[in-house]
mmCIF file with all atom_site columns, C-alpha atoms and ligand atoms in Angstrom:
data_model
loop_
_atom_site.group_PDB
_atom_site.id
_atom_site.type_symbol
_atom_site.label_atom_id
_atom_site.label_alt_id
_atom_site.label_comp_id
_atom_site.label_asym_id
_atom_site.label_entity_id
_atom_site.label_seq_id
_atom_site.pdbx_PDB_ins_code
_atom_site.Cartn_x
_atom_site.Cartn_y
_atom_site.Cartn_z
_atom_site.occupancy
_atom_site.B_iso_or_equiv
_atom_site.pdbx_formal_charge
_atom_site.auth_seq_id
_atom_site.auth_comp_id
_atom_site.auth_asym_id
_atom_site.auth_atom_id
_atom_site.pdbx_PDB_model_num
ATOM   1   C CA  . MET A 1 1   ? -7.097  11.048  -8.916  1.00 93.00 ? 1   MET A CA  1
ATOM   2   C CA  . ARG A 1 2   ? -5.670  7.518   -8.751  1.00 96.00 ? 2   ARG A CA  1
ATOM   3   C CA  . ILE A 1 3   ? -2.674  7.002   -6.518  1.00 96.00 ? 3   ILE A CA  1
ATOM   4   C CA  . VAL A 1 4   ? -0.432  4.049   -5.661  1.00 97.00 ? 4   VAL A CA  1
ATOM   5   C CA  . LEU A 1 5   ? 1.294   4.457   -2.295  1.00 97.00 ? 5   LEU A CA  1
ATOM   6   C CA  . LEU A 1 6   ? 4.584   2.600   -1.920  1.00 97.00 ? 6   LEU A CA  1
ATOM   7   C CA  . GLY A 1 7   ? 6.836   2.148   1.101   1.00 95.00 ? 7   GLY A CA  1
ATOM   8   C CA  . ALA A 1 8   ? 8.239   -0.419  3.517   1.00 92.00 ? 8   ALA A CA  1
ATOM   9   C CA  . PRO A 1 9   ? 6.047   -1.932  6.245   1.00 87.00 ? 9   PRO A CA  1
ATOM   10  C CA  . GLY A 1 10  ? 5.731   0.779   8.898   1.00 84.00 ? 10  GLY A CA  1
ATOM   11  C CA  . SER A 1 11  ? 6.640   3.611   6.506   1.00 90.00 ? 11  SER A CA  1
ATOM   12  C CA  . GLY A 1 12  ? 3.359   5.343   7.320   1.00 89.00 ? 12  GLY A CA  1
ATOM   13  C CA  . LYS A 1 13  ? 1.495   4.365   4.124   1.00 90.00 ? 13  LYS A CA  1
ATOM   14  C CA  . GLY A 1 14  ? -1.749  3.571   5.940   1.00 89.00 ? 14  GLY A CA  1
ATOM   15  C CA  . THR A 1 15  ? -1.634  6.752   8.026   1.00 91.00 ? 15  THR A CA  1
ATOM   16  C CA  . GLN A 1 16  ? -0.921  8.914   5.006   1.00 94.00 ? 16  GLN A CA  1
ATOM   17  C CA  . ALA A 1 17  ? -3.626  7.208   2.984   1.00 93.00 ? 17  ALA A CA  1
ATOM   18  C CA  . GLY A 1 18  ? -6.110  8.070   5.749   1.00 92.00 ? 18  GLY A CA  1
ATOM   19  C CA  . LEU A 1 19  ? -5.047  11.714  5.793   1.00 93.00 ? 19  LEU A CA  1
ATOM   20  C CA  . LEU A 1 20  ? -5.094  11.978  2.002   1.00 92.00 ? 20  LEU A CA  1
ATOM   21  C CA  . LEU A 1 21  ? -8.629  10.633  1.840   1.00 90.00 ? 21  LEU A CA  1
ATOM   22  C CA  . GLU A 1 22  ? -9.843  13.437  4.065   1.00 85.00 ? 22  GLU A CA  1
ATOM   23  C CA  . GLN A 1 23  ? -8.034  16.028  1.964   1.00 87.00 ? 23  GLN A CA  1
ATOM   24  C CA  . LEU A 1 24  ? -8.851  14.730  -1.484  1.00 89.00 ? 24  LEU A CA  1
ATOM   25  C CA  . GLY A 1 25  ? -12.057 12.722  -1.050  1.00 89.00 ? 25  GLY A CA  1
ATOM   26  C CA  . LEU A 1 26  ? -10.589 9.495   -2.443  1.00 92.00 ? 26  LEU A CA  1
ATOM   27  C CA  . THR A 1 27  ? -11.371 5.877   -1.557  1.00 93.00 ? 27  THR A CA  1
ATOM   28  C CA  . HIS A 1 28  ? -8.749  3.953   0.393   1.00 93.00 ? 28  HIS A CA  1
ATOM   29  C CA  . ILE A 1 29  ? -8.050  0.451   -0.870  1.00 95.00 ? 29  ILE A CA  1
ATOM   30  C CA  . SER A 1 30  ? -5.752  -1.440  1.485   1.00 95.00 ? 30  SER A CA  1
ATOM   31  C CA  . THR A 1 31  ? -5.178  -5.037  0.448   1.00 96.00 ? 31  THR A CA  1
ATOM   32  C CA  . GLY A 1 32  ? -3.746  -5.801  3.917   1.00 93.00 ? 32  GLY A CA  1
ATOM   33  C CA  . ALA A 1 33  ? -6.990  -4.551  5.502   1.00 93.00 ? 33  ALA A CA  1
ATOM   34  C CA  . LEU A 1 34  ? -9.097  -6.540  2.993   1.00 95.00 ? 34  LEU A CA  1
ATOM   35  C CA  . LEU A 1 35  ? -7.163  -9.665  3.944   1.00 96.00 ? 35  LEU A CA  1
ATOM   36  C CA  . ARG A 1 36  ? -7.348  -8.998  7.699   1.00 95.00 ? 36  ARG A CA  1
ATOM   37  C CA  . ASN A 1 37  ? -11.127 -8.480  7.372   1.00 95.00 ? 37  ASN A CA  1
ATOM   38  C CA  . ALA A 1 38  ? -11.419 -11.779 5.542   1.00 95.00 ? 38  ALA A CA  1
ATOM   39  C CA  . VAL A 1 39  ? -9.454  -13.468 8.346   1.00 95.00 ? 39  VAL A CA  1
ATOM   40  C CA  . LYS A 1 40  ? -11.748 -11.927 11.000  1.00 95.00 ? 40  LYS A CA  1
ATOM   41  C CA  . ALA A 1 41  ? -14.857 -12.912 9.064   1.00 96.00 ? 41  ALA A CA  1
ATOM   42  C CA  . GLY A 1 42  ? -13.561 -16.481 8.795   1.00 96.00 ? 42  GLY A CA  1
ATOM   43  C CA  . SER A 1 43  ? -14.276 -16.600 5.035   1.00 94.00 ? 43  SER A CA  1
ATOM   44  C CA  . GLU A 1 44  ? -12.641 -19.223 2.832   1.00 92.00 ? 44  GLU A CA  1
ATOM   45  C CA  . LEU A 1 45  ? -10.101 -16.641 1.685   1.00 92.00 ? 45  LEU A CA  1
ATOM   46  C CA  . GLY A 1 46  ? -9.469  -15.618 5.295   1.00 94.00 ? 46  GLY A CA  1
ATOM   47  C CA  . LEU A 1 47  ? -8.843  -19.182 6.391   1.00 94.00 ? 47  LEU A CA  1
ATOM   48  C CA  . ARG A 1 48  ? -6.319  -19.680 3.613   1.00 91.00 ? 48  ARG A CA  1
ATOM   49  C CA  . ALA A 1 49  ? -4.675  -16.281 4.054   1.00 95.00 ? 49  ALA A CA  1
ATOM   50  C CA  . LYS A 1 50  ? -4.181  -16.302 7.844   1.00 95.00 ? 50  LYS A CA  1
ATOM   51  C CA  . ALA A 1 51  ? -1.152  -18.571 7.939   1.00 93.00 ? 51  ALA A CA  1
ATOM   52  C CA  . ILE A 1 52  ? 0.485   -16.648 5.092   1.00 95.00 ? 52  ILE A CA  1
ATOM   53  C CA  . LEU A 1 53  ? -0.080  -13.298 6.825   1.00 92.00 ? 53  LEU A CA  1
ATOM   54  C CA  . ASP A 1 54  ? 1.241   -14.683 10.093  1.00 90.00 ? 54  ASP A CA  1
ATOM   55  C CA  . ARG A 1 55  ? 4.416   -15.828 8.346   1.00 90.00 ? 55  ARG A CA  1
ATOM   56  C CA  . GLY A 1 56  ? 4.883   -12.394 6.735   1.00 88.00 ? 56  GLY A CA  1
ATOM   57  C CA  . GLU A 1 57  ? 4.793   -13.905 3.250   1.00 93.00 ? 57  GLU A CA  1
ATOM   58  C CA  . LEU A 1 58  ? 2.795   -12.753 0.243   1.00 95.00 ? 58  LEU A CA  1
ATOM   59  C CA  . VAL A 1 59  ? -0.603  -14.147 -0.685  1.00 97.00 ? 59  VAL A CA  1
ATOM   60  C CA  . SER A 1 60  ? -0.540  -15.496 -4.258  1.00 97.00 ? 60  SER A CA  1
ATOM   61  C CA  . ASP A 1 61  ? -0.719  -13.043 -7.155  1.00 97.00 ? 61  ASP A CA  1
ATOM   62  C CA  . ARG A 1 62  ? -3.750  -14.862 -8.560  1.00 96.00 ? 62  ARG A CA  1
ATOM   63  C CA  . VAL A 1 63  ? -5.749  -14.519 -5.337  1.00 95.00 ? 63  VAL A CA  1
ATOM   64  C CA  . MET A 1 64  ? -4.716  -10.890 -4.940  1.00 97.00 ? 64  MET A CA  1
ATOM   65  C CA  . LEU A 1 65  ? -5.672  -10.014 -8.505  1.00 97.00 ? 65  LEU A CA  1
ATOM   66  C CA  . GLY A 1 66  ? -9.153  -11.480 -7.961  1.00 95.00 ? 66  GLY A CA  1
ATOM   67  C CA  . LEU A 1 67  ? -9.512  -9.474  -4.757  1.00 95.00 ? 67  LEU A CA  1
ATOM   68  C CA  . ILE A 1 68  ? -8.342  -6.190  -6.235  1.00 96.00 ? 68  ILE A CA  1
ATOM   69  C CA  . GLU A 1 69  ? -10.341 -6.672  -9.429  1.00 96.00 ? 69  GLU A CA  1
ATOM   70  C CA  . GLU A 1 70  ? -13.516 -7.101  -7.420  1.00 94.00 ? 70  GLU A CA  1
ATOM   71  C CA  . ARG A 1 71  ? -12.708 -4.100  -5.198  1.00 95.00 ? 71  ARG A CA  1
ATOM   72  C CA  . LEU A 1 72  ? -12.008 -1.853  -8.189  1.00 95.00 ? 72  LEU A CA  1
ATOM   73  C CA  . GLN A 1 73  ? -15.487 -2.519  -9.606  1.00 91.00 ? 73  GLN A CA  1
ATOM   74  C CA  . GLY A 1 74  ? -17.064 -0.800  -6.558  1.00 90.00 ? 74  GLY A CA  1
ATOM   75  C CA  . ASP A 1 75  ? -19.059 2.392   -7.177  1.00 91.00 ? 75  ASP A CA  1
ATOM   76  C CA  . ASP A 1 76  ? -17.006 4.187   -4.531  1.00 92.00 ? 76  ASP A CA  1
ATOM   77  C CA  . VAL A 1 77  ? -13.828 4.068   -6.648  1.00 93.00 ? 77  VAL A CA  1
ATOM   78  C CA  . ALA A 1 78  ? -15.272 6.155   -9.507  1.00 91.00 ? 78  ALA A CA  1
ATOM   79  C CA  . GLY A 1 79  ? -14.058 9.409   -7.909  1.00 90.00 ? 79  GLY A CA  1
ATOM   80  C CA  . GLY A 1 80  ? -10.509 8.131   -7.499  1.00 94.00 ? 80  GLY A CA  1
ATOM   81  C CA  . PHE A 1 81  ? -8.641  5.897   -5.081  1.00 96.00 ? 81  PHE A CA  1
ATOM   82  C CA  . ILE A 1 82  ? -5.476  5.339   -3.126  1.00 95.00 ? 82  ILE A CA  1
ATOM   83  C CA  . LEU A 1 83  ? -3.984  1.866   -3.400  1.00 97.00 ? 83  LEU A CA  1
ATOM   84  C CA  . ASP A 1 84  ? -2.106  0.888   -0.248  1.00 95.00 ? 84  ASP A CA  1
ATOM   85  C CA  . GLY A 1 85  ? -0.318  -2.473  -0.243  1.00 95.00 ? 85  GLY A CA  1
ATOM   86  C CA  . TYR A 1 86  ? -0.858  -3.316  -3.911  1.00 98.00 ? 86  TYR A CA  1
ATOM   87  C CA  . PRO A 1 87  ? 1.074   -3.880  -6.135  1.00 98.00 ? 87  PRO A CA  1
ATOM   88  C CA  . ARG A 1 88  ? 3.580   -5.778  -3.988  1.00 97.00 ? 88  ARG A CA  1
ATOM   89  C CA  . ASN A 1 89  ? 5.796   -7.184  -6.739  1.00 98.00 ? 89  ASN A CA  1
ATOM   90  C CA  . LEU A 1 90  ? 6.498   -6.635  -10.432 1.00 98.00 ? 90  LEU A CA  1
ATOM   91  C CA  . ALA A 1 91  ? 3.975   -9.232  -11.599 1.00 98.00 ? 91  ALA A CA  1
ATOM   92  C CA  . GLN A 1 92  ? 1.227   -7.494  -9.618  1.00 98.00 ? 92  GLN A CA  1
ATOM   93  C CA  . ALA A 1 93  ? 2.293   -4.128  -11.045 1.00 98.00 ? 93  ALA A CA  1
ATOM   94  C CA  . ALA A 1 94  ? 1.951   -5.476  -14.593 1.00 98.00 ? 94  ALA A CA  1
ATOM   95  C CA  . SER A 1 95  ? -1.435  -7.120  -13.849 1.00 98.00 ? 95  SER A CA  1
ATOM   96  C CA  . LEU A 1 96  ? -2.683  -3.919  -12.275 1.00 98.00 ? 96  LEU A CA  1
ATOM   97  C CA  . GLU A 1 97  ? -1.657  -1.880  -15.283 1.00 98.00 ? 97  GLU A CA  1
ATOM   98  C CA  . THR A 1 98  ? -3.559  -4.206  -17.614 1.00 98.00 ? 98  THR A CA  1
ATOM   99  C CA  . LEU A 1 99  ? -6.601  -4.257  -15.344 1.00 97.00 ? 99  LEU A CA  1
ATOM   100 C CA  . LEU A 1 100 ? -6.747  -0.478  -14.961 1.00 97.00 ? 100 LEU A CA  1
ATOM   101 C CA  . GLU A 1 101 ? -6.311  -0.016  -18.710 1.00 96.00 ? 101 GLU A CA  1
ATOM   102 C CA  . LYS A 1 102 ? -9.297  -2.301  -19.237 1.00 94.00 ? 102 LYS A CA  1
ATOM   103 C CA  . LEU A 1 103 ? -11.308 -0.304  -16.687 1.00 93.00 ? 103 LEU A CA  1
ATOM   104 C CA  . GLY A 1 104 ? -10.161 3.025   -18.183 1.00 94.00 ? 104 GLY A CA  1
ATOM   105 C CA  . LYS A 1 105 ? -8.727  4.105   -14.830 1.00 94.00 ? 105 LYS A CA  1
ATOM   106 C CA  . PRO A 1 106 ? -4.934  4.363   -15.176 1.00 96.00 ? 106 PRO A CA  1
ATOM   107 C CA  . ILE A 1 107 ? -2.730  5.373   -12.241 1.00 97.00 ? 107 ILE A CA  1
ATOM   108 C CA  . ASP A 1 108 ? -1.895  9.096   -12.153 1.00 96.00 ? 108 ASP A CA  1
ATOM   109 C CA  . VAL A 1 109 ? 0.973   8.918   -9.692  1.00 96.00 ? 109 VAL A CA  1
ATOM   110 C CA  . ALA A 1 110 ? 2.933   6.439   -7.547  1.00 97.00 ? 110 ALA A CA  1
ATOM   111 C CA  . ILE A 1 111 ? 4.239   7.916   -4.308  1.00 97.00 ? 111 ILE A CA  1
ATOM   112 C CA  . GLN A 1 112 ? 7.102   6.190   -2.550  1.00 97.00 ? 112 GLN A CA  1
ATOM   113 C CA  . ILE A 1 113 ? 7.478   7.058   1.155   1.00 96.00 ? 113 ILE A CA  1
ATOM   114 C CA  . ASP A 1 114 ? 11.148  6.654   2.075   1.00 95.00 ? 114 ASP A CA  1
ATOM   115 C CA  . VAL A 1 115 ? 12.079  5.864   5.699   1.00 91.00 ? 115 VAL A CA  1
ATOM   116 C CA  . ASP A 1 116 ? 15.099  4.347   7.384   1.00 86.00 ? 116 ASP A CA  1
ATOM   117 C CA  . SER A 1 117 ? 14.719  0.802   8.671   1.00 79.00 ? 117 SER A CA  1
ATOM   118 C CA  . GLU A 1 118 ? 15.390  1.660   12.355  1.00 78.00 ? 118 GLU A CA  1
ATOM   119 C CA  . LEU A 1 119 ? 12.450  4.049   12.345  1.00 77.00 ? 119 LEU A CA  1
ATOM   120 C CA  . VAL A 1 120 ? 10.290  1.419   10.694  1.00 80.00 ? 120 VAL A CA  1
ATOM   121 C CA  . ILE A 1 121 ? 11.100  -1.218  13.300  1.00 75.00 ? 121 ILE A CA  1
ATOM   122 C CA  . ARG A 1 122 ? 10.273  1.202   16.154  1.00 76.00 ? 122 ARG A CA  1
ATOM   123 C CA  . ARG A 1 123 ? 6.980   2.166   14.516  1.00 77.00 ? 123 ARG A CA  1
ATOM   124 C CA  . ILE A 1 124 ? 5.953   -1.422  13.914  1.00 77.00 ? 124 ILE A CA  1
ATOM   125 C CA  . ALA A 1 125 ? 6.672   -2.434  17.499  1.00 74.00 ? 125 ALA A CA  1
ATOM   126 C CA  . LYS A 1 126 ? 4.444   0.437   18.671  1.00 78.00 ? 126 LYS A CA  1
ATOM   127 C CA  . ARG A 1 127 ? 1.662   -0.498  16.248  1.00 77.00 ? 127 ARG A CA  1
ATOM   128 C CA  . ALA A 1 128 ? 1.777   -4.150  17.308  1.00 73.00 ? 128 ALA A CA  1
ATOM   129 C CA  . LYS A 1 129 ? 0.776   -3.055  20.809  1.00 75.00 ? 129 LYS A CA  1
ATOM   130 C CA  . GLU A 1 130 ? -1.848  -0.543  19.702  1.00 82.00 ? 130 GLU A CA  1
ATOM   131 C CA  . GLU A 1 131 ? -3.602  -2.641  17.063  1.00 77.00 ? 131 GLU A CA  1
ATOM   132 C CA  . ASP A 1 132 ? -2.968  -6.137  18.347  1.00 71.00 ? 132 ASP A CA  1
ATOM   133 C CA  . ARG A 1 133 ? -1.851  -7.297  14.894  1.00 68.00 ? 133 ARG A CA  1
ATOM   134 C CA  . SER A 1 134 ? -0.788  -10.928 14.914  1.00 67.00 ? 134 SER A CA  1
ATOM   135 C CA  . ASP A 1 135 ? 1.592   -10.335 11.982  1.00 71.00 ? 135 ASP A CA  1
ATOM   136 C CA  . ASP A 1 136 ? 3.566   -7.690  13.883  1.00 70.00 ? 136 ASP A CA  1
ATOM   137 C CA  . THR A 1 137 ? 5.778   -10.040 15.895  1.00 74.00 ? 137 THR A CA  1
ATOM   138 C CA  . GLU A 1 138 ? 9.503   -9.441  15.573  1.00 74.00 ? 138 GLU A CA  1
ATOM   139 C CA  . LYS A 1 139 ? 10.086  -12.555 13.503  1.00 79.00 ? 139 LYS A CA  1
ATOM   140 C CA  . THR A 1 140 ? 7.288   -11.714 11.091  1.00 81.00 ? 140 THR A CA  1
ATOM   141 C CA  . VAL A 1 141 ? 8.358   -8.101  10.808  1.00 80.00 ? 141 VAL A CA  1
ATOM   142 C CA  . ARG A 1 142 ? 11.882  -9.213  9.816   1.00 82.00 ? 142 ARG A CA  1
ATOM   143 C CA  . LYS A 1 143 ? 10.413  -11.519 7.212   1.00 87.00 ? 143 LYS A CA  1
ATOM   144 C CA  . ARG A 1 144 ? 8.130   -8.770  5.865   1.00 87.00 ? 144 ARG A CA  1
ATOM   145 C CA  . MET A 1 145 ? 11.080  -6.400  5.558   1.00 88.00 ? 145 MET A CA  1
ATOM   146 C CA  . LYS A 1 146 ? 13.006  -9.040  3.617   1.00 91.00 ? 146 LYS A CA  1
ATOM   147 C CA  . VAL A 1 147 ? 10.044  -9.685  1.317   1.00 93.00 ? 147 VAL A CA  1
ATOM   148 C CA  . TYR A 1 148 ? 9.717   -5.930  0.859   1.00 94.00 ? 148 TYR A CA  1
ATOM   149 C CA  . GLN A 1 149 ? 13.376  -5.492  -0.109  1.00 93.00 ? 149 GLN A CA  1
ATOM   150 C CA  . GLU A 1 150 ? 13.384  -8.434  -2.484  1.00 96.00 ? 150 GLU A CA  1
ATOM   151 C CA  . GLN A 1 151 ? 9.968   -8.176  -4.109  1.00 97.00 ? 151 GLN A CA  1
ATOM   152 C CA  . THR A 1 152 ? 8.306   -4.829  -3.461  1.00 96.00 ? 152 THR A CA  1
ATOM   153 C CA  . ALA A 1 153 ? 11.173  -2.328  -3.652  1.00 96.00 ? 153 ALA A CA  1
ATOM   154 C CA  . PRO A 1 154 ? 11.600  -2.962  -7.428  1.00 97.00 ? 154 PRO A CA  1
ATOM   155 C CA  . VAL A 1 155 ? 8.009   -1.797  -7.998  1.00 98.00 ? 155 VAL A CA  1
ATOM   156 C CA  . ALA A 1 156 ? 9.205   1.806   -7.559  1.00 98.00 ? 156 ALA A CA  1
ATOM   157 C CA  . GLY A 1 157 ? 11.418  1.288   -10.633 1.00 98.00 ? 157 GLY A CA  1
ATOM   158 C CA  . TYR A 1 158 ? 8.430   0.015   -12.594 1.00 98.00 ? 158 TYR A CA  1
ATOM   159 C CA  . TYR A 1 159 ? 6.622   3.312   -12.046 1.00 98.00 ? 159 TYR A CA  1
ATOM   160 C CA  . ALA A 1 160 ? 9.784   5.376   -12.503 1.00 98.00 ? 160 ALA A CA  1
ATOM   161 C CA  . GLU A 1 161 ? 10.198  3.881   -15.994 1.00 98.00 ? 161 GLU A CA  1
ATOM   162 C CA  . ARG A 1 162 ? 6.685   5.085   -16.802 1.00 97.00 ? 162 ARG A CA  1
ATOM   163 C CA  . GLY A 1 163 ? 7.367   8.584   -15.477 1.00 97.00 ? 163 GLY A CA  1
ATOM   164 C CA  . LEU A 1 164 ? 4.824   8.120   -12.677 1.00 97.00 ? 164 LEU A CA  1
ATOM   165 C CA  . LEU A 1 165 ? 7.055   7.855   -9.598  1.00 97.00 ? 165 LEU A CA  1
ATOM   166 C CA  . THR A 1 166 ? 7.553   10.545  -7.015  1.00 96.00 ? 166 THR A CA  1
ATOM   167 C CA  . ARG A 1 167 ? 9.385   10.055  -3.696  1.00 96.00 ? 167 ARG A CA  1
ATOM   168 C CA  . VAL A 1 168 ? 8.888   11.794  -0.373  1.00 96.00 ? 168 VAL A CA  1
ATOM   169 C CA  . LEU A 1 169 ? 10.784  11.547  2.907   1.00 95.00 ? 169 LEU A CA  1
ATOM   170 C CA  . GLY A 1 170 ? 8.762   9.747   5.574   1.00 93.00 ? 170 GLY A CA  1
ATOM   171 C CA  . ASP A 1 171 ? 10.559  11.098  8.641   1.00 90.00 ? 171 ASP A CA  1
ATOM   172 C CA  . GLY A 1 172 ? 9.056   13.779  10.865  1.00 89.00 ? 172 GLY A CA  1
ATOM   173 C CA  . ASN A 1 173 ? 5.475   13.858  12.091  1.00 91.00 ? 173 ASN A CA  1
ATOM   174 C CA  . LYS A 1 174 ? 2.528   12.730  10.016  1.00 94.00 ? 174 LYS A CA  1
ATOM   175 C CA  . ASP A 1 175 ? 1.430   16.258  9.085   1.00 94.00 ? 175 ASP A CA  1
ATOM   176 C CA  . GLU A 1 176 ? 4.869   17.117  7.756   1.00 95.00 ? 176 GLU A CA  1
ATOM   177 C CA  . VAL A 1 177 ? 4.846   13.996  5.593   1.00 95.00 ? 177 VAL A CA  1
ATOM   178 C CA  . LEU A 1 178 ? 1.313   14.796  4.409   1.00 94.00 ? 178 LEU A CA  1
ATOM   179 C CA  . GLN A 1 179 ? 2.360   18.297  3.354   1.00 94.00 ? 179 GLN A CA  1
ATOM   180 C CA  . ARG A 1 180 ? 5.253   16.832  1.344   1.00 95.00 ? 180 ARG A CA  1
ATOM   181 C CA  . ILE A 1 181 ? 2.877   14.476  -0.434  1.00 95.00 ? 181 ILE A CA  1
ATOM   182 C CA  . LEU A 1 182 ? 0.333   17.190  -1.141  1.00 94.00 ? 182 LEU A CA  1
ATOM   183 C CA  . SER A 1 183 ? 2.987   19.434  -2.584  1.00 92.00 ? 183 SER A CA  1
ATOM   184 C CA  . VAL A 1 184 ? 4.282   16.753  -4.950  1.00 91.00 ? 184 VAL A CA  1
ATOM   185 C CA  . ILE A 1 185 ? 0.860   15.719  -6.194  1.00 88.00 ? 185 ILE A CA  1
ATOM   186 C CA  . SER A 1 186 ? -0.484  19.178  -6.764  1.00 76.00 ? 186 SER A CA  1
ATOM   187 C CA  . VAL A 1 187 ? 2.624   20.040  -8.788  1.00 38.00 ? 187 VAL A CA  1
ATOM   188 C CA  . GLY A 1 188 ? 3.152   16.700  -10.460 1.00 39.00 ? 188 GLY A CA  1
ATOM   189 C CA  . SER A 1 189 ? -0.379  15.700  -11.450 1.00 42.00 ? 189 SER A CA  1
ATOM   190 C CA  . SER A 1 190 ? -2.724  16.838  -14.165 1.00 43.00 ? 190 SER A CA  1
ATOM   191 C CA  . SER A 1 191 ? -5.822  16.457  -12.010 1.00 42.00 ? 191 SER A CA  1
ATOM   192 C CA  . GLY A 1 192 ? -6.025  20.136  -11.154 1.00 42.00 ? 192 GLY A CA  1
ATOM   193 C CA  . LEU A 1 193 ? -6.842  19.153  -7.577  1.00 46.00 ? 193 LEU A CA  1
ATOM   194 C CA  . GLN A 1 194 ? -5.620  21.584  -4.984  1.00 44.00 ? 194 GLN A CA  1
ATOM   195 C CA  . PRO A 1 195 ? -4.850  20.362  -1.477  1.00 42.00 ? 195 PRO A CA  1
ATOM   196 C CA  . ASP A 1 196 ? -7.071  22.802  0.468   1.00 43.00 ? 196 ASP A CA  1
HETATM 197 P P1  . AMP B 2 .   ? -0.094  -4.700  4.806   1.00 63.03 ? 201 AMP B P1  1
HETATM 198 O O1  . AMP B 2 .   ? -1.186  -4.307  5.742   1.00 63.03 ? 201 AMP B O1  1
HETATM 199 O O2  . AMP B 2 .   ? -0.195  -4.021  3.474   1.00 63.03 ? 201 AMP B O2  1
HETATM 200 O O3  . AMP B 2 .   ? 1.274   -4.581  5.422   1.00 63.03 ? 201 AMP B O3  1
HETATM 201 O O4  . AMP B 2 .   ? -0.296  -6.263  4.493   1.00 63.03 ? 201 AMP B O4  1
HETATM 202 C C1  . AMP B 2 .   ? -0.264  -7.243  5.503   1.00 63.03 ? 201 AMP B C1  1
HETATM 203 C C2  . AMP B 2 .   ? -0.030  -8.612  4.889   1.00 63.03 ? 201 AMP B C2  1
HETATM 204 O O5  . AMP B 2 .   ? -1.076  -8.922  3.965   1.00 63.03 ? 201 AMP B O5  1
HETATM 205 C C3  . AMP B 2 .   ? 1.253   -8.760  4.088   1.00 63.03 ? 201 AMP B C3  1
HETATM 206 O O6  . AMP B 2 .   ? 2.370   -9.055  4.908   1.00 63.03 ? 201 AMP B O6  1
HETATM 207 C C4  . AMP B 2 .   ? 0.900   -9.912  3.152   1.00 63.03 ? 201 AMP B C4  1
HETATM 208 O O7  . AMP B 2 .   ? 0.948   -11.150 3.836   1.00 63.03 ? 201 AMP B O7  1
HETATM 209 C C5  . AMP B 2 .   ? -0.555  -9.631  2.829   1.00 63.03 ? 201 AMP B C5  1
HETATM 210 N N1  . AMP B 2 .   ? -0.706  -8.767  1.638   1.00 63.03 ? 201 AMP B N1  1
HETATM 211 C C6  . AMP B 2 .   ? -1.179  -7.483  1.597   1.00 63.03 ? 201 AMP B C6  1
HETATM 212 N N2  . AMP B 2 .   ? -1.172  -7.000  0.357   1.00 63.03 ? 201 AMP B N2  1
HETATM 213 C C7  . AMP B 2 .   ? -0.675  -7.987  -0.422  1.00 63.03 ? 201 AMP B C7  1
HETATM 214 C C8  . AMP B 2 .   ? -0.395  -8.093  -1.812  1.00 63.03 ? 201 AMP B C8  1
HETATM 215 N N3  . AMP B 2 .   ? -0.611  -7.071  -2.659  1.00 63.03 ? 201 AMP B N3  1
HETATM 216 N N4  . AMP B 2 .   ? 0.107   -9.277  -2.273  1.00 63.03 ? 201 AMP B N4  1
HETATM 217 C C9  . AMP B 2 .   ? 0.330   -10.307 -1.447  1.00 63.03 ? 201 AMP B C9  1
HETATM 218 N N5  . AMP B 2 .   ? 0.109   -10.273 -0.127  1.00 63.03 ? 201 AMP B N5  1
HETATM 219 C C10 . AMP B 2 .   ? -0.396  -9.122  0.395   1.00 63.03 ? 201 AMP B C10 1
#
């Protein structure tokens, strides 16, 4: 099964992706994690990306497409994957569709996790302490929320137009949210996968 997870920063995308992997045996592809690893490794990409991440802005579509294209060639994606953090705007959604068509691996479902912004801000502040993320300062978080509203929120419409979008409420604890996701994908997909 091939899933795109959508939701604001702090909506619980990463947590849910982790739980879904355990349940469904999929590969997690987080473009944010790929970029943070590149920053840690001090690669050329990392050096260029760090300032952009720290400002809460988006890395260029061209760079991201190269990164995701390379990642999607990996042997570990053959059994299905969860994309977390990509696509981030309409241009990326269109590029991804073309790329996955070429690879014969179209998206089965896009899941939007809906949360209210107060909850998101509280979660991000907590995560900043736990994970020591340099892009989780208050100023950057505000910027990332703005970028999300302006550029990423319309991506849900892109998938809705293709009949691929399903939305779940992201409030409550992580297991409750997971159960909501599992119930929508086992009903809404043609994979035949059962959650347990
Ligand atoms: P995330 O962990 O998904 O919240 O991503 C952290 C940061 O990485 C974002 O604020 C962006 O600066 C960058 N990033 C992650 N994914 C993308 C993407 N698909 N396009 C552009 N920038 C991205």
